[in-house]
Amino acid sequence: MYTQWKPDSWRSKPAAHQVEYMDKVKYRSVLDSLMLQPPLVFPGEIHKLTRQIAEAGSGERFIIHGGDCVERFQDCNEETITNKIKIILQMSTILTHALRKPVLRLGRIGGQYFKPRSSERESLNGREVMTYRGDTVNGFPEELRAPDADRLTRGYYCAAATLNYIRAMISGGFTDLHHPYNWNLHSIGKTEEWAEYSRIVEQILDAIHFMESIGGMEAVGLNRIEFYTSHEGLHLGFEEALTRKERESDSYYNAGAHMLWIGERTRDLKGAHLEYFRGIINPIGIKISSRIDPDELNELIHILNPDNTPGRLTLITRLGIDKVEESLPRLIRKVLDGGHKVTWSCDPMHGNTVSTGEGVKTRRFDDILGEIKASHRIHSEIGSSFGGVHFELTGEEVTECTGGAVKIMDSDLSTNYQSFCDPRLNYAQSMEIAFMLSRLMKA
Ligand code: PEP
Ligand code: CO
């Protein structure tokens, strides 16, 4: 039914959201040199991740997937990476404790440098410029908006440096669960929930100290965590250049991240993104909005996972608080009827973006929480597994999403709004979501 796949067979299909480079010779030479760079991930890690995603699909594991909407090159520094790993680690520890099952940590990190944008151009400082498409394409300041292929090389090296530092933190002990890193609860202190949250953290630390005192940490592997990277596979020239052949088999894998996902804007059944993704062995995510037709979803699944391999596909629903009740049951039932083995995750961010009166993009904490709660309930009612959550978050004290125990108001957003793209949960809001999730899903 399908033609032979090659890393470049996507080139014969219509490719949405690609970048037009003025200097085509330079672009080609950047891709040629990227093809010679060492892989950032190893196929054995990809296979292991696929097995763990399959476990999340059958309810034996839970996925926490999170990070920036778009990473900037300036985020490739010790403090920002440390804070991001710390928040994901702390959220996963809270959830492991409550759910009594392993939690898979997946970062939107080490390669999340490309963005699909709804318009080609935007207004900046009163002038019309090309939209910002992520640091590997163009720069945020007005004078850097022209795409520059050298940025692709810089993206590869920033991803390599980020991943190298994460691997060093893990092997060097930062992520040991008994490491005395600061839980920083002061930022949500003095709120009504404080007493309950600090009690939970005390219980977790107690359990860890107990394990340590009986010498069990190493025995049960608590001293070494696993952490996987992911990004939206958008720029197909770049992804093709990072495609490698697995030595033991004839299979191809993307060597730039453990997992890649297809965005809501590029999941066209006849498009180039599906063509590229169907040929790589990495586990794949697909973002799904309420715009998808359930039959289209089944076809999408069939193209990307014709062998129905568990763990291969994660359906990341981003329906929005207004649409989740109507859309999600239809989608789940259709997938169940089709007999497809998928893992479901909920992205409560992208269907809930709103603009304030001043035109600032934000998301309301209660909408985010509301979509999670509704998705969890709908999955339970239908008898399917709520396998994970997908957030845009940061370990920094930014003011981009409103609400939460820290009560950020529309008028507070300008205090520390840093995102170049979508608004992220800050440290306190992310912790609070983890506590709420654990209350919701407590075993
Ligand atoms: C994103 O994850 O940043 C994004 C653009 O999401 P979606 O494709 O779901 O709109
Ligand atoms: Co986003």
Coordinates of C-alpha atoms and ligand atoms in Angstrom, one line a residue:
M1 CA 0.0 0.0 0.0
Y2 CA 2.9 2.4 0.8
T3 CA 5.8 3.2 -1.2
Q4 CA 9.3 2.4 0.0
W5 CA 10.4 4.7 2.8
K6 CA 13.7 6.6 2.8
P7 CA 14.8 9.4 5.2
D8 CA 14.1 11.9 2.3
S9 CA 11.0 10.4 0.9
W10 CA 9.0 13.1 2.6
R11 CA 10.4 15.5 0.0
S12 CA 7.8 14.3 -2.5
K13 CA 4.9 15.3 -0.3
P14 CA 3.5 18.7 0.6
A15 CA 5.4 19.9 3.7
A16 CA 3.7 22.5 5.9
H17 CA 5.5 25.0 8.1
Q18 CA 8.9 24.6 6.4
V19 CA 11.5 27.3 6.1
E20 CA 12.6 29.1 2.9
Y21 CA 16.3 29.8 3.0
M22 CA 17.7 32.5 0.7
D23 CA 21.1 30.9 0.6
K24 CA 20.3 27.4 -0.6
V25 CA 23.9 26.4 -1.0
K26 CA 24.7 27.2 2.6
Y27 CA 21.5 25.4 3.8
R28 CA 22.6 22.2 1.9
S29 CA 26.1 22.3 3.3
V30 CA 24.8 22.7 6.9
L31 CA 22.5 19.6 6.4
D32 CA 25.5 17.7 4.9
S33 CA 27.6 18.5 7.9
L34 CA 24.8 17.6 10.4
M35 CA 24.5 14.2 8.7
L36 CA 28.1 13.5 9.9
Q37 CA 27.6 14.4 13.5
P38 CA 27.3 11.8 16.2
P39 CA 23.9 10.7 17.4
L40 CA 22.6 12.4 20.6
V41 CA 20.6 9.3 21.6
F42 CA 21.2 5.6 21.3
P43 CA 18.7 3.1 19.8
G44 CA 18.7 1.0 22.9
E45 CA 17.3 4.0 24.8
I46 CA 14.6 4.4 22.2
H47 CA 13.5 0.8 22.5
K48 CA 13.4 1.0 26.3
L49 CA 11.4 4.2 26.1
T50 CA 8.9 2.5 23.7
R51 CA 8.4 -0.3 26.3
Q52 CA 7.9 2.2 29.1
I53 CA 5.3 4.2 27.0
A54 CA 3.5 0.9 26.3
E55 CA 3.4 0.4 30.1
A56 CA 1.8 3.8 30.5
G57 CA -0.7 2.7 27.9
S58 CA -1.8 -0.3 29.9
G59 CA -1.9 1.6 33.2
E60 CA 1.3 0.3 34.8
R61 CA 3.2 3.6 34.5
F62 CA 2.4 7.3 34.2
I63 CA 4.1 9.8 31.9
I64 CA 5.0 13.3 32.9
H65 CA 6.0 15.2 29.8
G66 CA 7.0 18.8 30.1
G67 CA 9.2 21.8 29.4
D68 CA 9.2 25.0 27.5
C69 CA 6.9 25.8 24.6
V70 CA 10.1 26.8 22.8
E71 CA 13.6 26.5 24.1
R72 CA 15.9 29.4 23.4
F73 CA 19.6 29.2 22.9
Q74 CA 20.0 31.3 26.0
D75 CA 18.2 28.5 27.9
C76 CA 21.2 26.3 27.3
N77 CA 22.8 27.2 30.6
E78 CA 23.4 25.4 33.9
E79 CA 20.8 27.2 36.0
T80 CA 17.9 27.0 33.6
I81 CA 18.5 23.3 32.8
T82 CA 19.0 22.5 36.5
N83 CA 15.7 24.2 37.4
K84 CA 13.8 22.4 34.7
I85 CA 15.1 19.0 35.6
K86 CA 14.4 19.7 39.2
I87 CA 10.8 20.6 38.7
I88 CA 10.1 17.6 36.5
L89 CA 11.9 15.4 39.0
Q90 CA 9.9 16.8 42.0
M91 CA 6.6 16.5 40.2
S92 CA 7.4 12.9 39.2
T93 CA 8.4 12.1 42.8
I94 CA 5.1 13.4 44.1
L95 CA 3.2 11.4 41.6
T96 CA 5.2 8.2 42.1
H97 CA 4.4 8.5 45.8
A98 CA 0.7 9.0 45.3
L99 CA 0.1 6.6 42.4
R100 CA 2.4 3.8 43.7
K101 CA 3.7 3.2 40.2
P102 CA 6.7 4.3 38.2
V103 CA 6.6 7.6 36.5
L104 CA 8.3 8.2 33.1
R105 CA 10.0 11.6 32.8
L106 CA 10.0 13.1 29.3
G107 CA 11.3 16.6 28.8
R108 CA 10.4 19.0 26.0
I109 CA 14.1 19.7 26.1
G110 CA 17.3 19.4 24.2
G111 CA 15.8 20.2 20.8
Q112 CA 12.5 22.0 21.2
Y113 CA 13.8 24.9 19.1
F114 CA 11.3 25.1 16.2
K115 CA 7.8 26.5 16.2
P116 CA 4.9 26.3 13.8
R117 CA 3.2 29.6 13.6
S118 CA -0.3 30.5 12.4
S119 CA 0.9 33.5 10.4
E120 CA 4.0 34.1 8.3
R121 CA 4.3 37.6 9.5
E122 CA 3.6 39.5 12.7
S123 CA 3.9 43.1 13.9
L124 CA 6.8 43.9 16.2
N125 CA 7.5 47.4 17.5
G126 CA 5.0 48.7 14.9
R127 CA 6.8 47.1 12.0
E128 CA 5.7 44.0 10.1
V129 CA 8.3 41.3 10.3
M130 CA 8.6 37.5 9.6
T131 CA 7.2 35.6 12.6
Y132 CA 9.6 34.2 15.1
R133 CA 9.9 30.4 14.3
G134 CA 12.3 29.3 17.1
D135 CA 16.0 29.9 17.6
T136 CA 17.1 27.3 15.1
V137 CA 15.3 29.2 12.4
N138 CA 15.5 32.9 13.2
G139 CA 16.2 35.2 16.2
F140 CA 13.5 37.0 18.3
P141 CA 14.9 40.6 17.8
E142 CA 13.5 42.4 14.8
E143 CA 16.9 42.5 13.0
L144 CA 17.4 38.7 13.3
R145 CA 14.1 37.6 11.7
A146 CA 15.6 36.3 8.4
P147 CA 16.1 32.5 8.6
D148 CA 19.8 31.6 8.8
A149 CA 20.9 28.0 8.2
D150 CA 23.8 28.3 10.6
R151 CA 21.3 28.3 13.4
L152 CA 20.5 24.6 12.7
T153 CA 24.1 23.8 13.6
R154 CA 23.9 25.8 16.7
G155 CA 20.6 24.0 17.6
Y156 CA 22.4 20.6 17.3
Y157 CA 25.2 21.7 19.6
C158 CA 22.8 23.3 22.2
A159 CA 20.8 20.1 22.2
A160 CA 24.1 18.1 22.6
A161 CA 25.2 20.3 25.5
T162 CA 21.8 20.2 27.2
L163 CA 21.6 16.4 27.0
N164 CA 25.2 16.0 28.1
Y165 CA 24.6 18.1 31.2
I166 CA 21.4 16.1 32.0
R167 CA 23.3 12.9 31.6
A168 CA 26.1 14.2 33.9
M169 CA 23.6 15.3 36.5
I170 CA 22.1 11.9 36.5
S171 CA 25.3 10.0 36.7
G172 CA 26.8 12.5 39.1
G173 CA 24.1 12.2 41.7
F174 CA 22.0 15.4 41.4
T175 CA 18.9 13.3 40.7
D176 CA 19.4 10.9 43.6
L177 CA 16.1 11.1 45.4
H178 CA 17.8 11.6 48.7
H179 CA 19.9 14.5 47.4
P180 CA 19.2 17.5 49.6
Y181 CA 18.0 19.7 46.9
N182 CA 15.7 22.4 47.9
W183 CA 12.0 21.7 47.5
N184 CA 11.4 25.5 47.5
L185 CA 8.0 25.3 48.9
H186 CA 8.2 28.8 50.2
S187 CA 6.8 30.0 46.9
I188 CA 3.5 28.3 47.6
G189 CA 3.7 28.7 51.4
K190 CA 1.2 30.9 53.2
T191 CA -1.6 29.6 50.9
E192 CA -4.5 27.5 52.2
E193 CA -3.0 24.3 50.7
W194 CA 0.4 24.8 52.3
A195 CA -0.1 22.5 55.3
E196 CA -1.3 19.6 53.1
Y197 CA 1.5 20.0 50.6
S198 CA 4.3 20.2 53.1
R199 CA 2.9 17.1 54.9
I200 CA 3.1 15.2 51.6
V201 CA 6.6 16.3 51.0
E202 CA 7.5 15.3 54.6
Q203 CA 6.0 11.8 54.0
I204 CA 8.0 11.5 50.8
L205 CA 11.3 12.5 52.4
D206 CA 10.5 10.2 55.3
A207 CA 10.0 7.2 52.9
I208 CA 13.2 8.1 51.1
H209 CA 15.2 8.3 54.4
F210 CA 13.7 5.0 55.5
M211 CA 14.8 3.3 52.3
E212 CA 18.2 4.9 52.7
S213 CA 18.6 3.7 56.3
I214 CA 17.9 0.1 55.4
G215 CA 20.4 0.4 52.5
G216 CA 17.6 -0.1 49.9
M217 CA 18.2 2.9 47.7
E218 CA 20.6 1.2 45.4
A219 CA 18.9 -2.2 45.6
V220 CA 15.7 -0.7 44.1
G221 CA 17.4 1.7 41.8
L222 CA 16.2 4.8 43.5
N223 CA 19.5 6.4 43.2
R224 CA 19.5 6.5 39.4
I225 CA 16.6 8.0 37.5
E226 CA 15.8 7.9 33.8
F227 CA 15.1 11.0 31.8
Y228 CA 14.2 11.1 28.1
T229 CA 14.2 14.0 25.6
S230 CA 11.6 15.0 23.0
H231 CA 10.6 17.8 20.7
E232 CA 8.2 18.5 17.9
G233 CA 9.6 17.1 14.7
L234 CA 8.8 20.1 12.5
H235 CA 11.7 21.1 10.4
L236 CA 12.0 18.0 8.2
G237 CA 15.4 19.0 6.6
F238 CA 16.9 19.0 10.1
E239 CA 15.2 15.8 11.2
E240 CA 16.3 14.0 8.0
A241 CA 19.9 15.1 8.6
L242 CA 19.7 13.6 12.1
T243 CA 18.3 10.3 10.9
R244 CA 20.6 7.3 11.3
K245 CA 20.5 3.6 10.6
E246 CA 20.4 1.2 13.6
R247 CA 23.5 -1.1 13.3
E248 CA 21.7 -4.3 14.2
S249 CA 18.8 -3.9 11.9
D250 CA 17.7 -2.2 8.8
S251 CA 15.7 0.3 10.8
Y252 CA 16.1 4.0 10.8
Y253 CA 15.9 6.2 14.0
N254 CA 16.0 9.9 14.7
A255 CA 19.2 10.5 16.6
G256 CA 18.2 14.0 17.8
A257 CA 15.7 13.0 20.5
H258 CA 14.3 9.8 22.2
M259 CA 10.7 10.7 21.2
L260 CA 9.3 13.1 18.6
W261 CA 5.8 14.4 18.2
I262 CA 3.8 15.6 15.3
G263 CA 2.0 18.9 15.9
E264 CA -1.6 19.6 15.4
R265 CA -0.8 21.8 12.4
T266 CA 1.3 19.2 10.5
R267 CA -0.5 15.9 11.0
D268 CA -2.1 16.0 7.5
L269 CA -2.7 12.4 6.3
K270 CA -1.1 13.1 2.9
G271 CA 1.6 15.4 4.2
A272 CA 5.4 15.2 4.4
H273 CA 5.4 15.0 8.2
L274 CA 3.5 11.7 8.3
E275 CA 5.7 10.4 5.6
Y276 CA 8.9 11.1 7.6
F277 CA 7.5 9.9 10.9
R278 CA 6.2 6.6 9.6
G279 CA 9.7 5.4 8.8
I280 CA 11.6 6.1 12.1
I281 CA 11.5 3.7 15.0
N282 CA 11.3 6.3 17.8
P283 CA 8.1 6.4 19.8
I284 CA 5.8 9.1 18.3
G285 CA 3.4 11.6 19.8
I286 CA 0.5 13.1 17.9
K287 CA -1.1 16.3 19.1
I288 CA -4.9 16.2 18.6
S289 CA -7.4 19.0 18.8
S290 CA -11.1 18.8 18.6
R291 CA -10.9 19.6 14.9
I292 CA -9.9 16.0 14.1
D293 CA -12.4 13.7 12.7
P294 CA -12.4 10.3 14.6
D295 CA -12.1 8.4 11.3
E296 CA -9.1 10.5 10.3
L297 CA -7.6 9.7 13.7
N298 CA -7.9 5.9 13.0
E299 CA -6.3 6.4 9.6
L300 CA -3.5 8.4 11.2
I301 CA -2.9 5.6 13.7
H302 CA -2.9 3.0 10.9
I303 CA -0.3 4.9 8.8
L304 CA 2.1 5.5 11.8
N305 CA 1.6 2.1 13.5
P306 CA 0.5 -0.5 11.0
D307 CA 1.8 -3.3 13.2
N308 CA -0.1 -2.0 16.2
T309 CA 3.0 -2.0 18.4
P310 CA 2.2 -0.9 22.0
G311 CA 4.2 2.2 23.0
R312 CA 4.8 3.3 19.4
L313 CA 2.1 6.0 19.5
T314 CA 1.0 8.5 22.2
L315 CA -2.1 10.4 21.4
I316 CA -1.7 13.8 23.1
T317 CA -5.2 15.4 23.3
R318 CA -5.3 19.2 23.6
L319 CA -9.0 19.8 23.4
G320 CA -9.6 22.7 25.7
I321 CA -11.9 22.9 28.7
D322 CA -14.9 23.8 26.4
K323 CA -14.5 20.9 24.0
V324 CA -13.1 18.0 26.1
E325 CA -16.4 16.7 27.3
E326 CA -17.8 16.4 23.8
S327 CA -14.6 15.4 21.9
L328 CA -12.7 13.0 24.1
P329 CA -15.3 10.3 24.5
R330 CA -15.8 10.1 20.7
L331 CA -12.1 9.8 20.1
I332 CA -11.5 7.2 22.8
R333 CA -14.4 5.0 21.6
K334 CA -13.3 5.2 18.0
V335 CA -9.8 4.1 18.9
L336 CA -11.1 1.3 21.1
D337 CA -13.4 0.2 18.3
G338 CA -10.4 0.1 15.9
G339 CA -8.5 -2.1 18.3
H340 CA -5.6 0.2 18.3
K341 CA -3.0 0.0 21.1
V342 CA -2.1 3.6 22.0
T343 CA -1.1 5.5 25.0
W344 CA -3.2 8.5 25.9
S345 CA -1.8 11.7 27.3
C346 CA -3.5 15.0 28.1
D347 CA -2.0 18.3 27.1
P348 CA -4.2 20.8 29.0
M349 CA -2.3 23.8 27.8
H350 CA -2.8 24.2 24.0
G351 CA -6.6 24.2 23.9
N352 CA -6.8 26.7 26.7
T353 CA -4.7 29.7 25.5
V354 CA -6.5 33.0 25.8
S355 CA -5.6 36.6 25.4
T356 CA -6.1 39.3 28.1
G357 CA -7.7 42.6 27.3
E358 CA -4.2 43.9 26.7
G359 CA -3.6 41.2 24.1
V360 CA -1.2 39.1 26.3
K361 CA -1.3 35.4 25.7
T362 CA -2.1 33.5 28.9
R363 CA -3.7 30.3 30.3
R364 CA -5.9 30.1 33.4
F365 CA -4.8 27.6 36.0
D366 CA -8.4 26.5 36.6
D367 CA -8.9 25.7 32.9
I368 CA -5.7 23.7 32.9
L369 CA -6.7 21.7 35.9
G370 CA -10.3 21.4 34.6
E371 CA -9.2 19.7 31.4
I372 CA -7.0 17.3 33.4
K373 CA -9.9 16.4 35.7
A374 CA -12.3 16.0 32.9
S375 CA -9.9 13.8 30.8
H376 CA -9.1 11.6 33.8
R377 CA -12.8 11.1 34.6
I378 CA -13.7 10.4 30.9
H379 CA -11.0 7.8 30.6
S380 CA -12.1 6.1 33.8
E381 CA -15.7 6.0 32.7
I382 CA -14.9 4.5 29.3
G383 CA -12.4 2.1 30.8
S384 CA -9.3 3.4 29.0
S385 CA -6.0 4.3 30.6
F386 CA -5.2 8.0 31.4
G387 CA -1.5 7.4 30.7
G388 CA 0.1 10.8 31.2
V389 CA 0.1 14.6 31.1
H390 CA 1.9 17.1 28.9
F391 CA 2.7 20.6 30.2
E392 CA 4.5 23.7 29.1
L393 CA 6.3 24.6 32.3
T394 CA 9.5 26.0 33.7
G395 CA 11.4 25.8 37.0
E396 CA 11.6 29.6 37.0
E397 CA 9.4 32.1 38.8
V398 CA 7.8 33.5 35.6
T399 CA 4.3 35.1 35.4
E400 CA 2.8 33.7 32.2
C401 CA -0.2 31.7 33.4
T402 CA -2.8 33.2 35.7
G403 CA -4.3 31.7 38.9
G404 CA -3.1 28.9 41.2
A405 CA -2.5 29.2 44.9
V406 CA 0.0 32.1 44.1
K407 CA -3.0 33.9 42.6
I408 CA -1.4 35.5 39.5
M409 CA -3.8 38.1 38.0
D410 CA -3.9 39.4 34.5
S411 CA -2.3 42.6 35.8
D412 CA 0.6 40.6 37.2
L413 CA 1.6 39.0 33.9
S414 CA 4.0 41.8 32.9
T415 CA 6.1 41.2 36.2
N416 CA 8.2 38.4 34.7
Y417 CA 6.8 37.3 31.3
Q418 CA 9.7 35.7 29.5
S419 CA 8.3 33.2 27.0
F420 CA 8.9 33.9 23.3
C421 CA 5.9 31.7 22.5
D422 CA 3.2 30.1 24.7
P423 CA 2.7 30.9 28.4
R424 CA 4.2 28.3 30.8
L425 CA 3.3 27.2 34.4
N426 CA 5.9 28.5 36.8
Y427 CA 7.6 26.5 39.6
A428 CA 4.8 27.0 42.1
Q429 CA 2.0 26.4 39.7
S430 CA 3.7 23.2 38.4
M431 CA 4.1 21.9 41.9
E432 CA 0.5 22.6 42.7
I433 CA -0.6 20.8 39.6
A434 CA 1.4 17.8 40.7
F435 CA -0.2 17.8 44.1
M436 CA -3.7 18.2 42.6
L437 CA -3.0 15.3 40.1
S438 CA -1.8 13.1 42.9
R439 CA -5.0 13.8 44.9
L440 CA -7.1 13.0 41.8
M441 CA -5.3 9.8 40.9
K442 CA -4.2 8.5 44.4
A443 CA -3.9 4.8 44.4
Ligands
PEP1 C1 3.2 23.0 21.2 O1 3.2 21.9 21.7 O2 3.9 23.9 21.5 C2 2.3 23.2 20.0 C3 2.5 24.1 19.1 O3 1.2 22.4 20.2 P1 0.0 22.0 19.2 O4 0.7 21.3 18.0 O5 -0.8 21.0 20.0 O6 -0.7 23.2 18.9
CO2 CO 3.2 25.7 22.9

